[in-house]
Coordinates of C-alpha atoms in Angstrom, one line a residue:
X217 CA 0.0 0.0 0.0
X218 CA 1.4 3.1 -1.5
X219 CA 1.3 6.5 1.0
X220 CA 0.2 9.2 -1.0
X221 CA 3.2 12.5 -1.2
X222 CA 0.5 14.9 -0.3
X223 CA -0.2 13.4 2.7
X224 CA 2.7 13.0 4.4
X225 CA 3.6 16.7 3.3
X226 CA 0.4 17.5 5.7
X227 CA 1.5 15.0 8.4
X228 CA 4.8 16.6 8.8
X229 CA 3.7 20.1 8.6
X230 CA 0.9 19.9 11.2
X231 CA 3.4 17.7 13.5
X232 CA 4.9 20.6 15.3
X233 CA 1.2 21.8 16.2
X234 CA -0.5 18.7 17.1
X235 CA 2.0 16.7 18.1
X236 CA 4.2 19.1 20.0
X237 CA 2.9 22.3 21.0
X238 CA -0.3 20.7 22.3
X239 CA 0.7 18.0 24.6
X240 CA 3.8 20.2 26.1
X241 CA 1.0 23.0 27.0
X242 CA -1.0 20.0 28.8
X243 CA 1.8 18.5 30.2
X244 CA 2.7 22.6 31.7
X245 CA -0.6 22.5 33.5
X246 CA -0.6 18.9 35.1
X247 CA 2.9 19.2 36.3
X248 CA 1.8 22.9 38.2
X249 CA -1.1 21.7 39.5
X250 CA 0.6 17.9 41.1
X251 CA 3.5 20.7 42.2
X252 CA 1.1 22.9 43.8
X253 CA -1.0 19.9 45.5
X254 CA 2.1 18.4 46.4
X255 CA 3.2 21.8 48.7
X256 CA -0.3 21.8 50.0
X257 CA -0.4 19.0 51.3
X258 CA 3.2 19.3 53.5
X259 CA 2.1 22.3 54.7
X260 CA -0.7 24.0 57.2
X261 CA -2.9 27.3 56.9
X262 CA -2.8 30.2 59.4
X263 CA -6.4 31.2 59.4
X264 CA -5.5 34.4 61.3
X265 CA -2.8 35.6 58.7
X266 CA -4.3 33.3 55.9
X267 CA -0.4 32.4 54.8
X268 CA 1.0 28.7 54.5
X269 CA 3.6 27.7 57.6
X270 CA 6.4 24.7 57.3
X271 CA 7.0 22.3 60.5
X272 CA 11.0 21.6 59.5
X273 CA 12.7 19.2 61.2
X274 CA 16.4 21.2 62.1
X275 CA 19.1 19.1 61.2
X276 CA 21.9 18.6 64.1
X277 CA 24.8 21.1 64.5
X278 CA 22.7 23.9 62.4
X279 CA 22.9 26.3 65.3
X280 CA 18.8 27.3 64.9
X281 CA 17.3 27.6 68.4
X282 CA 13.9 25.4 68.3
X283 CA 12.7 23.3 70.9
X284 CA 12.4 19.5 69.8
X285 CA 14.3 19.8 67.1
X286 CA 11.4 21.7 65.3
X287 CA 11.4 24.6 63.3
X288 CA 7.8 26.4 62.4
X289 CA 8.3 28.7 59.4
X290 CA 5.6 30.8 58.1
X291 CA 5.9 30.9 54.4
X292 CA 5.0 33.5 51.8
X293 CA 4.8 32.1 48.2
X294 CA 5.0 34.3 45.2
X295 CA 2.4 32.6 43.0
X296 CA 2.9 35.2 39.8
X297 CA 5.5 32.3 37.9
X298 CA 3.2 29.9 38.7
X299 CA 0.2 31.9 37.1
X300 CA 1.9 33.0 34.6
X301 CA 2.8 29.8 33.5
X302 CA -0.7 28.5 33.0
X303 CA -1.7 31.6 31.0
X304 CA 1.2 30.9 28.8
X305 CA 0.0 27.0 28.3
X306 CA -3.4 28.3 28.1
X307 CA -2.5 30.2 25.6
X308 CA 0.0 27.8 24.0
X309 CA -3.2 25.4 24.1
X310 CA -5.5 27.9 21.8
X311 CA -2.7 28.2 19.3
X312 CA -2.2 24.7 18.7
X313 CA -5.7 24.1 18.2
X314 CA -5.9 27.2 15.7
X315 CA -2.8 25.8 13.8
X316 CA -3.8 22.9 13.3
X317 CA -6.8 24.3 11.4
X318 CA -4.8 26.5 9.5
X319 CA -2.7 24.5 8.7
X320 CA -5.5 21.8 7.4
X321 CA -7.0 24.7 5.4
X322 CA -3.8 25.8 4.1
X323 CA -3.0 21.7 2.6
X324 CA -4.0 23.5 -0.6
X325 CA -3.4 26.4 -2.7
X326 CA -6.6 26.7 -4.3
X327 CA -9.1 28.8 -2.3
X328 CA -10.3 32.6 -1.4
X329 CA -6.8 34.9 -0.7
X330 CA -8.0 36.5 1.3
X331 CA -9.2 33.5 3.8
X332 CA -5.7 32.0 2.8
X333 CA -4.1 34.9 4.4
X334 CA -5.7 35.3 7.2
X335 CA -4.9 32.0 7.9
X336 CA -1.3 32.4 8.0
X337 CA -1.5 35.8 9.8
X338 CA -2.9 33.7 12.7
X339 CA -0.1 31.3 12.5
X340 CA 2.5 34.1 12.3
X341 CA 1.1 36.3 15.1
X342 CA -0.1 33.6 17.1
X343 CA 2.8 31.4 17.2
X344 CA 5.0 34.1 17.1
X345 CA 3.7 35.5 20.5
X346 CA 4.0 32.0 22.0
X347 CA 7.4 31.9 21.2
X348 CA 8.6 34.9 22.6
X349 CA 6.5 35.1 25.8
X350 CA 7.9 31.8 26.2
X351 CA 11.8 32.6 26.1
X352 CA 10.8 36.0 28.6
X353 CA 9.1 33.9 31.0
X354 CA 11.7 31.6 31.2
X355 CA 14.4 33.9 31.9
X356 CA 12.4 35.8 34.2
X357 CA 11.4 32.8 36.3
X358 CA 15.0 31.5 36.2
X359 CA 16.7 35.3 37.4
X360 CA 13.9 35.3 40.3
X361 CA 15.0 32.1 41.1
X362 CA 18.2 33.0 41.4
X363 CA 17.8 35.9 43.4
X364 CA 15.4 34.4 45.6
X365 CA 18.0 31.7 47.4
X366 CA 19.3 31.4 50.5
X367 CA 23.0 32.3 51.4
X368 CA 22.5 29.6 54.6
X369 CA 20.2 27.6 56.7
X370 CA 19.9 30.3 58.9
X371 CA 18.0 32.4 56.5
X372 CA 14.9 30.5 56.7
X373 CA 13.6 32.6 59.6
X374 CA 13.9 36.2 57.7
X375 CA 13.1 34.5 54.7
X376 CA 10.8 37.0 52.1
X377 CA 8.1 36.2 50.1
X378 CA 9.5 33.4 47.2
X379 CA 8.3 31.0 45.1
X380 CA 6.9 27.5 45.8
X381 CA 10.6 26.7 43.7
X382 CA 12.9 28.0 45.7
X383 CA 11.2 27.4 48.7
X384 CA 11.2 23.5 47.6
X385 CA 14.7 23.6 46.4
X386 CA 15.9 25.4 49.7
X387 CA 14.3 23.2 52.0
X388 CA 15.9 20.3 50.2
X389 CA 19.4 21.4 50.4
X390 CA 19.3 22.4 54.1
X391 CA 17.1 20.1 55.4
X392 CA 17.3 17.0 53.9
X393 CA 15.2 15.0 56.2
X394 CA 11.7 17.0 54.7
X395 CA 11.3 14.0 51.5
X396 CA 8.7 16.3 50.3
X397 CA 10.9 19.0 49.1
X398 CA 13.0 17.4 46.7
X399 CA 9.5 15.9 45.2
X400 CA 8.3 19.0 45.2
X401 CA 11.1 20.9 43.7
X402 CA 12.1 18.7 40.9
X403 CA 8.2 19.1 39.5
X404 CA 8.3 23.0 40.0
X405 CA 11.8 23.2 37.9
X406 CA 10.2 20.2 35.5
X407 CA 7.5 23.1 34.9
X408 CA 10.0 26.1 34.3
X409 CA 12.4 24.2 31.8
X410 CA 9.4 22.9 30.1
X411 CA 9.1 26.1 28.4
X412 CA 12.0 25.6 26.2
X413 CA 9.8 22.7 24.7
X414 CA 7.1 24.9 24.0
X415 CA 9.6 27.2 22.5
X416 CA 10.8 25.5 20.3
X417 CA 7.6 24.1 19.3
X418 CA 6.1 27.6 18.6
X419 CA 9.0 27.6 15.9
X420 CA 8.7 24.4 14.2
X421 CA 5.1 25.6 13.4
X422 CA 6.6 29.1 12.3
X423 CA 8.9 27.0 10.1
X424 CA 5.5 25.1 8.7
X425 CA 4.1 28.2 8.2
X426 CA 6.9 29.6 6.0
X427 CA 7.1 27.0 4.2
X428 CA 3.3 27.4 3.6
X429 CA 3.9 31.0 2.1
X430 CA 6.3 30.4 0.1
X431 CA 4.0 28.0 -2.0
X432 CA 2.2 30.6 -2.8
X433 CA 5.1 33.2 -3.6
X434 CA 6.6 33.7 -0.3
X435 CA 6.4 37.1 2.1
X436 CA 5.0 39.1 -1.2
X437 CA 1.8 37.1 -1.3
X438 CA 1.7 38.0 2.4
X439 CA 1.2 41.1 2.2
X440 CA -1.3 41.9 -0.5
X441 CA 0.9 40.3 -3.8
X442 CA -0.9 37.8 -5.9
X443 CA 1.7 35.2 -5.8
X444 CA 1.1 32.6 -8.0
X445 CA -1.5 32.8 -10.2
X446 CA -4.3 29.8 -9.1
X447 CA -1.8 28.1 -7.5
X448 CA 0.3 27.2 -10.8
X449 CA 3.9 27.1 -10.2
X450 CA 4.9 27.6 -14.3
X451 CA 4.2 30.9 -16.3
X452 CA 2.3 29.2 -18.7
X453 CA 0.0 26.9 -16.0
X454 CA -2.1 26.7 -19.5
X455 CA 0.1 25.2 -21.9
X456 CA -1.1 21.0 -22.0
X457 CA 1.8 18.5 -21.3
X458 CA 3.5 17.0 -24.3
X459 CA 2.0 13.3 -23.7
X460 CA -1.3 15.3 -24.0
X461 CA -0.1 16.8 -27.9
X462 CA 1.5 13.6 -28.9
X463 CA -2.1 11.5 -28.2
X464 CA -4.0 11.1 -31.5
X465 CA -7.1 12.6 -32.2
X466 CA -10.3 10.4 -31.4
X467 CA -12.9 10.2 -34.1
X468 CA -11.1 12.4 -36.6
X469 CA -10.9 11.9 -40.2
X470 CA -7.6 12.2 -40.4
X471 CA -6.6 9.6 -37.4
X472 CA -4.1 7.0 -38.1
X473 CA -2.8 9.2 -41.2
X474 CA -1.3 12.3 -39.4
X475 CA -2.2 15.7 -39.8
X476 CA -3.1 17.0 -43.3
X477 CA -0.7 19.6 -44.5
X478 CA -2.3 22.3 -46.2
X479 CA -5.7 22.9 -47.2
X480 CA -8.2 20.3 -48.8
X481 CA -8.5 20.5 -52.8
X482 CA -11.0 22.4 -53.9
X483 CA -10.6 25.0 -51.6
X484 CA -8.5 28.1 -51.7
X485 CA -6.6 28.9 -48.4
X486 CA -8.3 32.5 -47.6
X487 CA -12.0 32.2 -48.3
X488 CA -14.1 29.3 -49.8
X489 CA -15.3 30.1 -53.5
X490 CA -19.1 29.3 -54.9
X491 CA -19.1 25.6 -56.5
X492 CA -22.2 24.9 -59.1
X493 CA -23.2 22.0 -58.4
X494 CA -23.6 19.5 -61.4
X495 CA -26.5 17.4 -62.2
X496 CA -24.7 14.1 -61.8
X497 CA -27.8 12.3 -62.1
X498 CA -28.9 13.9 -65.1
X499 CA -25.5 12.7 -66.5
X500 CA -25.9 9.1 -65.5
X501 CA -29.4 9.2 -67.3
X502 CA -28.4 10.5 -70.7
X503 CA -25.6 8.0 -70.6
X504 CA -28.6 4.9 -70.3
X505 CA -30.7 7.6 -72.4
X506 CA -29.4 8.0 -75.8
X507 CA -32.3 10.5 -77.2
X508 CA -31.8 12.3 -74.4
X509 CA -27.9 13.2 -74.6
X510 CA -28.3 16.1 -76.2
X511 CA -30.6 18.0 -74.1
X512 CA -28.6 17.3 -71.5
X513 CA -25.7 18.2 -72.6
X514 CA -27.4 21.5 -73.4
X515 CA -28.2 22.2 -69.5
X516 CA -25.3 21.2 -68.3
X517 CA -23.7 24.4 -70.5
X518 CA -26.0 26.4 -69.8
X519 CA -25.0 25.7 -66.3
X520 CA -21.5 26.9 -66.6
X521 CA -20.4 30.1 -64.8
X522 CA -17.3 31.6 -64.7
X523 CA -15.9 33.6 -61.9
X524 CA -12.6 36.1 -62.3

């Protein structure tokens, strides 16, 4: 069974969209929300200050003052990378669904312009928005979380308001008895380097869409040019194929012979001249007729004209 060119051409263009962009924007929200239950669950809620608080369990020769070996922390998170990165996958999620109907809509050339480019103005603008919100989140979640760590266990009691990250990640490297943290950290870094993915993805479909336009007569046809005229790539899309001229005619007089070269006899090349037209029968009865041969004869001269 033979795959046809055309579509695998679609497959691979709609890949980055469908295949990519789509499940990494999913996969952005699930790992958020199993990060975020996760640091629920290990912590307690002060209903009088409404803010989260950590029970640590101080590790020996850390030189914190707590009484058995406990440490109660109140916590403020900085949710804004967190919320930010679902409005990105949100967002991420939308495009992928729109490209892949562009895409599917842009499989062929034939169509309204003006639909086509609208189209690809969504891919462009679209994807091109995912990709660079993508790269400024990520290097704006990655400088606050390097700003945000500790310098040593002892700053966990004047600790500021941080994300659920580097809280995670901080608890983890100075108190390594909390199991939690290191779950919970690896997930809430998981989520942050999970926008290079999406990056990345954004372009491959950028890349589709390029190669879209230049089917039709690259960035010109974007922007108002006609492109290719009805999606013919030659400059005569007209002209038949020369299997097409060397096929014989069907039903024609002159099939099997070739082609006749000139004009038929009888007939001048510019114009068609008046023919009498001769009583052949008349002829053929004079000849069976002898009495009447000469009356015949006598018509048929009279018949004669003569044309300069």
């Amino acid at each position: 069974m033979q795959t046809s060119p055309t579509g695998l051409r679609v497959l691979y263009l709609i890949t980055p969209a469908l295949l990519l962009l789509l499940p990494t924007s999913i996969l952005i929200v699930l790992l958020d929300r199993i990060s975020r239950t996760a640091w629920n669950n290990s912590t307690t809620t002060t209903w009088l200050t409404s803010s989260d608080q950590l029970t640590l369990t101080i590790p020996p020769n850390s030189g914190l003052n707590a009484t058995n070996s406990l440490l109660e922390v109140d916590v403020a998170i900085d949710r804004a990378p967190q919320w930010a990165f679902i409005g990105l996958a949100l967002v991420a999620f939308i495009a992928s669904i729109l490209d892949s109907c562009a895409i599917w809509e842009l499989r062929r050339i034939e169509g309204s312009r003006t639909t086509q480019r609208v189209w690809m103005w969504i891919l462009f603008v679209v994807n091109f928005c995912v990709f660079g919100a993508s790269i400024g989140l990520l290097g704006w979640a990655s400088a606050l979380q390097g700003a945000q760590k500790w310098s040593g266990i002892a700053a966990v009691e004047k600790a500021e308001r941080a994300t659920v990250e580097t809280w995670s990640c901080m608890v983890d490297e100075y108190f390594p008895s909390e199991a939690w943290a290191k779950h919970v950290c690896g997930l809430s870094k998981a989520t942050r380097l999970l926008l290079i993915p999406l990056a990345l993805s954004a372009l491959l479909v950028l890349v589709s869409a390029y190669i879209l336009t230049r089917d039709r007569g690259s960035l010109s046809w974007l922007f108002g040019g006609k492109g290719r005229y009805a999606g013919f790539p030659d400059l005569y899309p007209m002209q038949p194929h020369q299997h097409q001229q060397q096929q014989p005619f069907l039903n024609h007089p002159y099939q099997g012979q070739g082609l006749p070269q000139g004009p038929p006899q009888g007939q001048q090349q510019y114009g068609m001249q008046p023919q009498v037209q001769r009583p052949a029968q008349t002829q053929a009865q004079a000849q069976d007729l002898p009495e009447l041969q000469p009356q015949v004869q006598g018509v048929a001269g009279a018949g004669k004209t003569t044309f300069r």
